[in-house]
Coordinates of C-alpha atoms and ligand atoms in Angstrom, one line a residue:
M1 CA -19.3 4.4 5.5
D2 CA -17.9 2.1 8.0
N3 CA -20.2 2.5 11.0
T4 CA -19.3 -0.7 12.8
L5 CA -15.7 0.1 12.8
V6 CA -16.3 3.7 14.0
S7 CA -18.7 2.7 16.8
G8 CA -16.5 -0.2 17.9
T9 CA -13.4 2.0 18.1
S10 CA -15.3 4.7 20.0
K11 CA -16.6 2.2 22.4
A12 CA -13.2 0.7 23.0
F13 CA -11.9 4.3 23.6
Q14 CA -14.6 4.9 26.1
N15 CA -13.9 1.6 28.0
E16 CA -10.2 2.3 28.0
F17 CA -10.1 6.0 28.9
G18 CA -13.5 6.6 30.5
S19 CA -14.8 9.3 28.2
L20 CA -16.0 9.8 24.6
P21 CA -13.3 10.6 22.0
E22 CA -13.1 14.2 20.9
H23 CA -12.2 13.3 17.3
I24 CA -12.5 10.3 14.9
F25 CA -10.4 9.8 11.8
L26 CA -10.4 7.2 9.1
S27 CA -7.5 6.2 7.0
P28 CA -7.9 3.7 4.2
G29 CA -5.9 0.8 2.7
R30 CA -5.2 0.8 -1.1
I31 CA -5.2 -1.3 -4.2
N32 CA -2.9 -0.8 -7.1
I33 CA -4.3 -1.5 -10.5
I34 CA -0.9 -1.7 -12.1
G35 CA 2.7 -0.4 -11.8
E36 CA 4.1 -2.7 -9.2
H37 CA 7.6 -2.3 -7.7
I38 CA 8.2 0.8 -9.8
D39 CA 7.3 3.6 -7.4
Y40 CA 10.9 3.5 -6.2
N41 CA 12.1 3.0 -9.7
N42 CA 10.9 6.3 -11.2
G43 CA 7.7 4.8 -12.7
Y44 CA 4.1 5.7 -12.7
V45 CA 1.5 3.8 -10.6
L46 CA -2.3 3.5 -10.7
P47 CA -3.5 3.0 -7.1
A48 CA -6.7 3.9 -5.4
A49 CA -7.9 4.0 -1.7
I50 CA -10.5 1.3 -0.8
D51 CA -13.2 1.1 1.8
K52 CA -11.2 -0.7 4.4
Y53 CA -9.9 1.6 7.1
I54 CA -8.0 2.1 10.3
C55 CA -10.2 4.1 12.6
F56 CA -8.6 6.4 15.2
A57 CA -10.5 7.7 18.2
V58 CA -8.5 10.6 19.7
S59 CA -8.6 13.1 22.6
E60 CA -6.1 15.6 23.7
L61 CA -4.3 15.3 27.0
K62 CA -2.7 17.9 29.2
E63 CA 0.8 19.2 28.6
G64 CA 3.3 17.1 30.4
E65 CA 1.3 13.9 30.3
N66 CA 2.4 10.9 28.3
S67 CA 0.6 10.0 25.1
V68 CA -1.2 6.7 25.3
F69 CA -1.7 4.5 22.3
Y70 CA -4.2 1.6 22.6
A71 CA -4.2 -1.0 19.8
V72 CA -7.7 -2.3 20.2
D73 CA -7.4 -5.3 18.0
M74 CA -4.3 -6.5 19.8
E75 CA -5.4 -5.3 23.2
D76 CA -2.1 -3.8 23.7
R77 CA -1.0 -0.3 25.0
Y78 CA 2.0 1.9 24.7
N79 CA 2.8 5.2 26.6
V80 CA 5.3 7.8 25.3
A81 CA 6.5 11.3 26.1
H82 CA 6.5 13.4 22.9
A83 CA 9.5 15.4 24.0
Q84 CA 11.9 12.4 24.5
E85 CA 14.2 11.2 21.8
L86 CA 12.4 8.4 20.0
Q87 CA 13.9 5.1 18.9
P88 CA 12.2 2.2 17.1
L89 CA 11.0 -0.6 19.5
K90 CA 12.7 -3.9 18.8
D91 CA 10.9 -6.6 20.7
E92 CA 7.5 -5.6 22.2
H93 CA 4.7 -3.3 21.0
T94 CA 6.3 -3.1 17.6
W95 CA 3.0 -2.0 16.1
A96 CA 3.7 1.4 17.9
N97 CA 6.7 2.0 15.6
Y98 CA 4.3 3.2 12.9
L99 CA 3.1 5.9 15.3
L100 CA 6.5 6.7 16.9
G101 CA 8.0 7.0 13.4
V102 CA 5.5 9.7 12.6
L103 CA 6.1 11.6 15.9
N104 CA 9.8 11.4 15.3
Q105 CA 9.4 12.9 11.8
L106 CA 7.3 15.7 13.3
N107 CA 10.0 16.3 16.0
I108 CA 12.7 16.4 13.3
R109 CA 10.6 19.1 11.4
G110 CA 10.3 21.1 14.7
M111 CA 6.5 20.6 14.8
K112 CA 5.0 21.0 18.2
T113 CA 2.4 18.4 19.2
R114 CA 0.8 17.9 22.6
P115 CA 0.0 14.5 24.2
V116 CA -3.0 12.5 23.0
Q117 CA -4.8 9.4 24.0
I118 CA -5.7 7.2 21.0
A119 CA -7.6 4.0 20.5
F120 CA -7.3 2.5 17.0
S121 CA -8.8 -0.5 15.3
S122 CA -8.6 -1.8 11.7
S123 CA -10.8 -3.4 9.1
I124 CA -7.7 -3.6 6.8
P125 CA -6.4 -7.2 7.0
I126 CA -2.8 -7.0 8.3
G127 CA 0.0 -8.4 6.0
A128 CA -2.4 -8.8 3.0
G129 CA -0.6 -6.3 0.8
I130 CA -3.4 -3.7 1.2
S131 CA -1.2 -1.3 3.1
S132 CA -2.4 -1.3 6.7
S133 CA 0.9 0.2 7.7
A134 CA 0.6 3.2 5.4
A135 CA -3.0 3.7 6.7
L136 CA -1.7 3.7 10.3
E137 CA 1.2 6.2 9.6
C138 CA -0.9 8.5 7.5
G139 CA -4.0 8.4 9.7
F140 CA -1.9 9.3 12.7
A141 CA 0.0 12.1 10.9
F142 CA -3.4 13.4 9.5
A143 CA -4.9 13.4 13.0
L144 CA -2.0 15.3 14.6
N145 CA -2.0 17.8 11.7
E146 CA -5.7 18.5 12.2
I147 CA -5.8 18.6 16.0
F148 CA -2.6 20.8 16.4
Q149 CA -3.1 22.8 13.2
L150 CA 0.4 21.9 12.0
G151 CA -0.2 23.3 8.5
L152 CA 1.1 20.2 6.7
S153 CA 0.0 19.6 3.1
K154 CA -1.4 16.2 2.0
K155 CA 1.9 15.6 0.2
D156 CA 3.8 16.3 3.4
L157 CA 1.7 13.8 5.2
A158 CA 2.4 11.1 2.6
L159 CA 6.1 11.8 2.7
I160 CA 6.2 11.8 6.6
G161 CA 4.4 8.4 6.4
Q162 CA 6.9 7.0 4.0
K163 CA 9.9 8.3 6.0
S164 CA 8.4 6.8 9.2
E165 CA 8.2 3.4 7.4
H166 CA 11.9 3.7 6.3
T167 CA 13.2 4.7 9.7
F168 CA 10.9 3.0 12.3
A169 CA 9.5 0.0 10.4
G170 CA 12.6 -0.7 8.4
V171 CA 11.0 -1.1 5.0
N172 CA 12.6 1.0 2.3
C173 CA 9.3 1.5 0.5
G174 CA 8.3 3.8 -2.3
I175 CA 5.7 6.5 -2.0
M176 CA 2.7 4.8 -3.5
D177 CA 0.9 3.4 -0.4
Q178 CA 1.1 6.5 1.6
F179 CA 0.1 8.7 -1.4
A180 CA -2.9 6.5 -2.2
S181 CA -4.1 6.4 1.4
V182 CA -4.0 10.3 1.7
F183 CA -5.0 11.3 -1.8
G184 CA -7.7 8.7 -2.5
Q185 CA -11.0 9.8 -4.0
K186 CA -14.3 8.0 -4.4
E187 CA -14.4 6.0 -7.6
K188 CA -11.2 7.4 -8.9
V189 CA -7.8 5.9 -9.5
I190 CA -4.7 8.0 -9.2
K191 CA -2.1 8.1 -11.9
L192 CA 0.9 9.1 -9.9
D193 CA 4.3 10.1 -11.3
C194 CA 6.5 8.8 -8.6
D195 CA 9.4 10.9 -9.7
T196 CA 7.8 14.3 -9.5
L197 CA 4.7 13.4 -7.4
D198 CA 2.5 15.0 -10.0
Y199 CA -0.8 13.1 -10.2
E200 CA -4.2 13.0 -12.0
Y201 CA -7.4 11.2 -11.2
F202 CA -9.1 8.9 -13.6
D203 CA -12.6 7.5 -13.4
A204 CA -12.5 4.0 -12.2
H205 CA -15.4 2.8 -14.5
L206 CA -15.0 -0.8 -15.3
G207 CA -18.1 -1.4 -17.4
E208 CA -19.5 -4.9 -17.0
N209 CA -16.5 -5.9 -14.9
T210 CA -15.5 -5.8 -11.3
L211 CA -12.3 -6.0 -9.2
V212 CA -12.0 -8.6 -6.6
L213 CA -9.2 -9.2 -4.1
L214 CA -8.4 -12.8 -3.3
D215 CA -6.4 -13.1 -0.1
S216 CA -3.9 -16.0 -0.2
C217 CA -3.7 -15.7 3.6
V218 CA 0.0 -16.1 3.3
K219 CA 1.5 -13.4 5.5
H220 CA 4.4 -11.8 3.8
T221 CA 7.0 -12.4 6.5
L222 CA 9.8 -12.1 3.9
L223 CA 8.6 -8.7 2.8
T224 CA 11.0 -6.5 4.8
S225 CA 14.3 -8.3 4.0
G226 CA 13.2 -9.4 0.4
Y227 CA 11.9 -6.0 -0.5
N228 CA 14.9 -4.0 0.7
Q229 CA 17.3 -6.4 -0.9
I230 CA 15.6 -6.3 -4.3
R231 CA 15.4 -2.5 -4.2
R232 CA 19.1 -2.4 -3.5
Q233 CA 19.9 -4.8 -6.4
V234 CA 17.9 -2.8 -8.9
E235 CA 19.4 0.4 -7.8
E236 CA 22.8 -1.1 -8.4
G237 CA 21.7 -2.3 -11.8
L238 CA 20.6 1.3 -12.7
E239 CA 24.0 2.6 -11.7
I240 CA 25.7 0.1 -14.1
I241 CA 23.3 1.1 -16.9
K242 CA 24.0 4.8 -16.3
Q243 CA 27.8 4.3 -16.3
N244 CA 27.4 2.8 -19.8
N245 CA 24.8 5.1 -21.1
P246 CA 25.6 8.7 -20.1
N247 CA 22.2 10.0 -21.3
V248 CA 20.3 7.9 -18.9
E249 CA 19.0 9.7 -15.8
N250 CA 16.6 7.2 -14.4
W251 CA 14.7 4.0 -15.3
R252 CA 12.4 5.9 -17.7
D253 CA 15.3 6.5 -20.1
V254 CA 16.3 2.8 -20.1
T255 CA 15.5 0.6 -23.1
H256 CA 15.5 -3.1 -23.6
D257 CA 18.6 -2.8 -25.8
M258 CA 20.6 -1.1 -23.1
V259 CA 19.7 -3.9 -20.7
E260 CA 20.4 -6.6 -23.2
N261 CA 23.8 -5.1 -24.0
L262 CA 24.8 -5.3 -20.3
R263 CA 23.3 -8.7 -19.6
E264 CA 26.5 -10.3 -18.5
R265 CA 27.7 -7.3 -16.5
L266 CA 24.4 -7.1 -14.7
G267 CA 24.2 -10.7 -13.9
E268 CA 21.1 -12.9 -14.6
S269 CA 19.0 -11.9 -11.6
V270 CA 19.5 -8.1 -12.0
Y271 CA 19.1 -8.4 -15.8
E272 CA 15.7 -10.1 -15.4
K273 CA 14.6 -7.5 -12.8
S274 CA 15.7 -4.7 -15.1
I275 CA 13.7 -6.0 -18.0
F276 CA 10.7 -6.1 -15.7
V277 CA 11.1 -2.5 -14.6
V278 CA 11.4 -1.3 -18.2
D279 CA 8.3 -3.3 -19.3
E280 CA 6.3 -2.4 -16.2
I281 CA 6.9 1.3 -16.8
S282 CA 5.4 1.1 -20.3
R283 CA 2.6 -1.2 -19.2
V284 CA 1.2 1.5 -16.8
G285 CA 0.9 3.9 -19.7
E286 CA -0.9 1.4 -21.8
A287 CA -3.1 0.4 -18.9
A288 CA -4.1 4.0 -18.1
D289 CA -5.0 4.4 -21.8
A290 CA -7.0 1.1 -21.9
L291 CA -8.9 2.1 -18.7
Q292 CA -9.9 5.5 -20.2
K293 CA -10.9 3.9 -23.5
G294 CA -12.9 1.2 -21.8
N295 CA -10.7 -1.5 -23.3
F296 CA -11.0 -4.0 -20.5
G297 CA -9.7 -7.0 -22.4
K298 CA -6.4 -5.1 -22.9
L299 CA -6.4 -3.9 -19.3
G300 CA -6.8 -7.5 -18.1
A301 CA -4.0 -8.8 -20.4
L302 CA -1.7 -6.1 -19.0
L303 CA -2.5 -7.2 -15.4
S304 CA -1.7 -10.8 -16.2
A305 CA 1.6 -9.8 -18.0
T306 CA 2.5 -7.9 -14.8
H307 CA 2.0 -11.0 -12.7
H308 CA 4.1 -13.0 -15.0
G309 CA 6.9 -10.5 -14.7
L310 CA 6.6 -10.1 -10.9
S311 CA 6.7 -13.9 -10.5
R312 CA 9.3 -14.9 -13.1
Q313 CA 11.5 -11.8 -13.5
Y314 CA 11.2 -9.8 -10.3
G315 CA 10.9 -12.8 -8.0
V316 CA 8.4 -11.4 -5.5
S317 CA 5.5 -13.9 -5.8
C318 CA 5.0 -17.2 -4.0
E319 CA 3.6 -20.6 -4.8
E320 CA 0.1 -19.7 -3.5
L321 CA -0.2 -16.5 -5.4
D322 CA 1.0 -18.1 -8.6
F323 CA -1.6 -20.8 -8.2
L324 CA -4.4 -18.3 -7.6
V325 CA -3.5 -16.3 -10.7
E326 CA -2.9 -19.3 -13.0
E327 CA -6.1 -21.0 -12.0
V328 CA -8.4 -18.0 -12.3
L329 CA -7.0 -17.2 -15.6
K330 CA -8.3 -20.5 -16.9
M331 CA -11.9 -19.6 -15.8
D332 CA -14.6 -18.1 -18.0
G333 CA -15.2 -14.4 -17.3
V334 CA -11.7 -13.6 -15.9
L335 CA -10.1 -10.8 -17.9
G336 CA -6.8 -10.6 -15.9
A337 CA -5.2 -11.3 -12.6
R338 CA -2.0 -10.6 -10.7
M339 CA -0.4 -10.5 -7.3
M340 CA -0.6 -7.1 -5.8
G341 CA 1.6 -5.0 -3.5
G342 CA 5.1 -5.8 -2.2
G343 CA 4.5 -9.6 -2.6
F344 CA 5.8 -12.8 -0.9
G345 CA 2.1 -13.3 0.1
G346 CA -0.9 -11.1 0.4
C347 CA -3.7 -10.7 -2.2
S348 CA -4.2 -11.1 -5.9
L349 CA -6.2 -8.5 -7.8
N350 CA -8.7 -10.0 -10.3
L351 CA -10.6 -8.3 -13.1
I352 CA -13.7 -10.4 -13.6
R353 CA -17.0 -10.0 -15.5
K354 CA -19.7 -9.1 -12.9
D355 CA -22.0 -11.8 -14.0
K356 CA -19.3 -14.4 -13.6
A357 CA -17.7 -13.2 -10.3
E358 CA -19.7 -15.4 -8.0
E359 CA -18.9 -18.6 -9.9
V360 CA -15.2 -17.7 -10.2
I361 CA -14.9 -17.0 -6.5
S362 CA -16.6 -20.2 -5.6
N363 CA -14.5 -22.3 -8.0
I364 CA -11.2 -20.8 -7.0
S365 CA -12.0 -21.0 -3.3
N366 CA -12.6 -24.8 -3.7
L367 CA -9.4 -25.3 -5.7
Y368 CA -7.3 -23.3 -3.3
K369 CA -8.7 -25.2 -0.3
K370 CA -8.0 -28.5 -2.0
Q371 CA -4.4 -27.5 -3.0
F372 CA -3.2 -25.7 0.2
D373 CA -5.9 -26.5 2.8
I374 CA -6.4 -22.7 3.2
N375 CA -9.7 -20.9 3.3
L376 CA -9.4 -18.2 0.7
K377 CA -10.7 -14.7 1.8
V378 CA -12.4 -12.6 -0.7
Y379 CA -12.7 -8.8 -0.6
P380 CA -14.8 -6.9 -3.2
V381 CA -13.1 -3.6 -4.1
N382 CA -14.9 -0.3 -3.5
I383 CA -12.8 2.7 -4.4
S384 CA -13.1 5.3 -1.7
E385 CA -12.0 8.6 -0.1
G386 CA -8.6 9.1 1.3
T387 CA -7.7 9.8 4.9
S388 CA -10.3 12.1 6.5
K389 CA -11.9 13.4 9.7
Y390 CA -15.0 11.5 10.4
T391 CA -18.2 13.4 11.2
Q392 CA -21.5 11.7 11.7
H393 CA -22.7 13.1 8.4
A394 CA -19.6 12.6 6.4
E395 CA -19.9 10.2 3.4
V396 CA -16.8 8.1 3.5
Ligands
GLA1 C1 4.9 -2.1 -1.1 C2 5.6 -0.7 -0.9 C3 5.2 0.2 -2.0 C4 5.4 -0.4 -3.4 C5 4.8 -1.8 -3.4 C6 5.1 -2.5 -4.7 O1 3.5 -1.9 -0.9 O2 5.2 -0.1 0.3 O3 6.0 1.4 -1.9 O4 6.8 -0.5 -3.7 O5 5.2 -2.6 -2.3 O6 4.6 -1.9 -5.8

């Protein structure tokens, strides 16, 4: 339950619009246990929603009025007529693109919405790789779906969020973030097949261990260009592999041997990335198995192997994240660690024995400060419900 966020957002709504909001919605950020950069490469992923949210306070307006979006944390406003043809904003109010992208998707699908006034505020740190953007897109889509009874399924909402990100935010992302934000369940991780969108929930029992996010506080400014470029490269790599192996339909059919045989043709960078994709796809299966069997030593080792691959093969880490991971792995009680999310900054995810967590956090914070003169931010992970309508009695 995030009462401060809810009451703060309601109050901001009231100050801005002069009345109480008719509806409140909460949309969470996510972690991903393992399966990084493979949602757009036909892999499986193991994400979960966490108890950090964007809160939306919403009321309906009269037909013909403009919708008003108020970004409480930025103290910025944007007005828009739903019926007009929407284009991404280039210079100012660019945060509104996440909402405009959703409206645009609804327009394309012929869905009728009426104007709304919205105040939103976030407890998800921005640019930390915990998917504040997916929470914004999916929360807005969810709110409009509820208020105007659009009849969209949860899957539709996730896909609308993803499409908005592609078209209005310019990141050619996979489906993991939006799916996790909408489908999250308390204390469950989702094993999502990113090819078919089939999914199952697993208990997130970690025994004597806990998950901790360490925020490098490096904002991933390279994310959009870096992410899109790597995605393109890897897709081109798959095309080459397919041309030479007619039985291959997607990355799941690709083996190490196939990649090795085409090393020269692929070029060193795409070769490395291809090896990562093949390995990461199999690591997720092993990790899901280790989690279910309570084999946390194995799970930790897989997380660390993923980091190694993301850093050395896939090329999406950065000096600060590598430092955080390398240093914690030397500490007593740390079972595994890796960078999480799109990369180029953001958080590392750490599997730590509960009785050692405090000591590890204190030690790594000191080392990080000494090395980079940055105050590390630490977020304990609580796995929570997905996007929902907030009622006073709802357990979030
Ligand atoms: C970002 C994208 C996701 C996914 C991750 C990396 O968060 O939005 O679709 O590709 O990076 O796993």
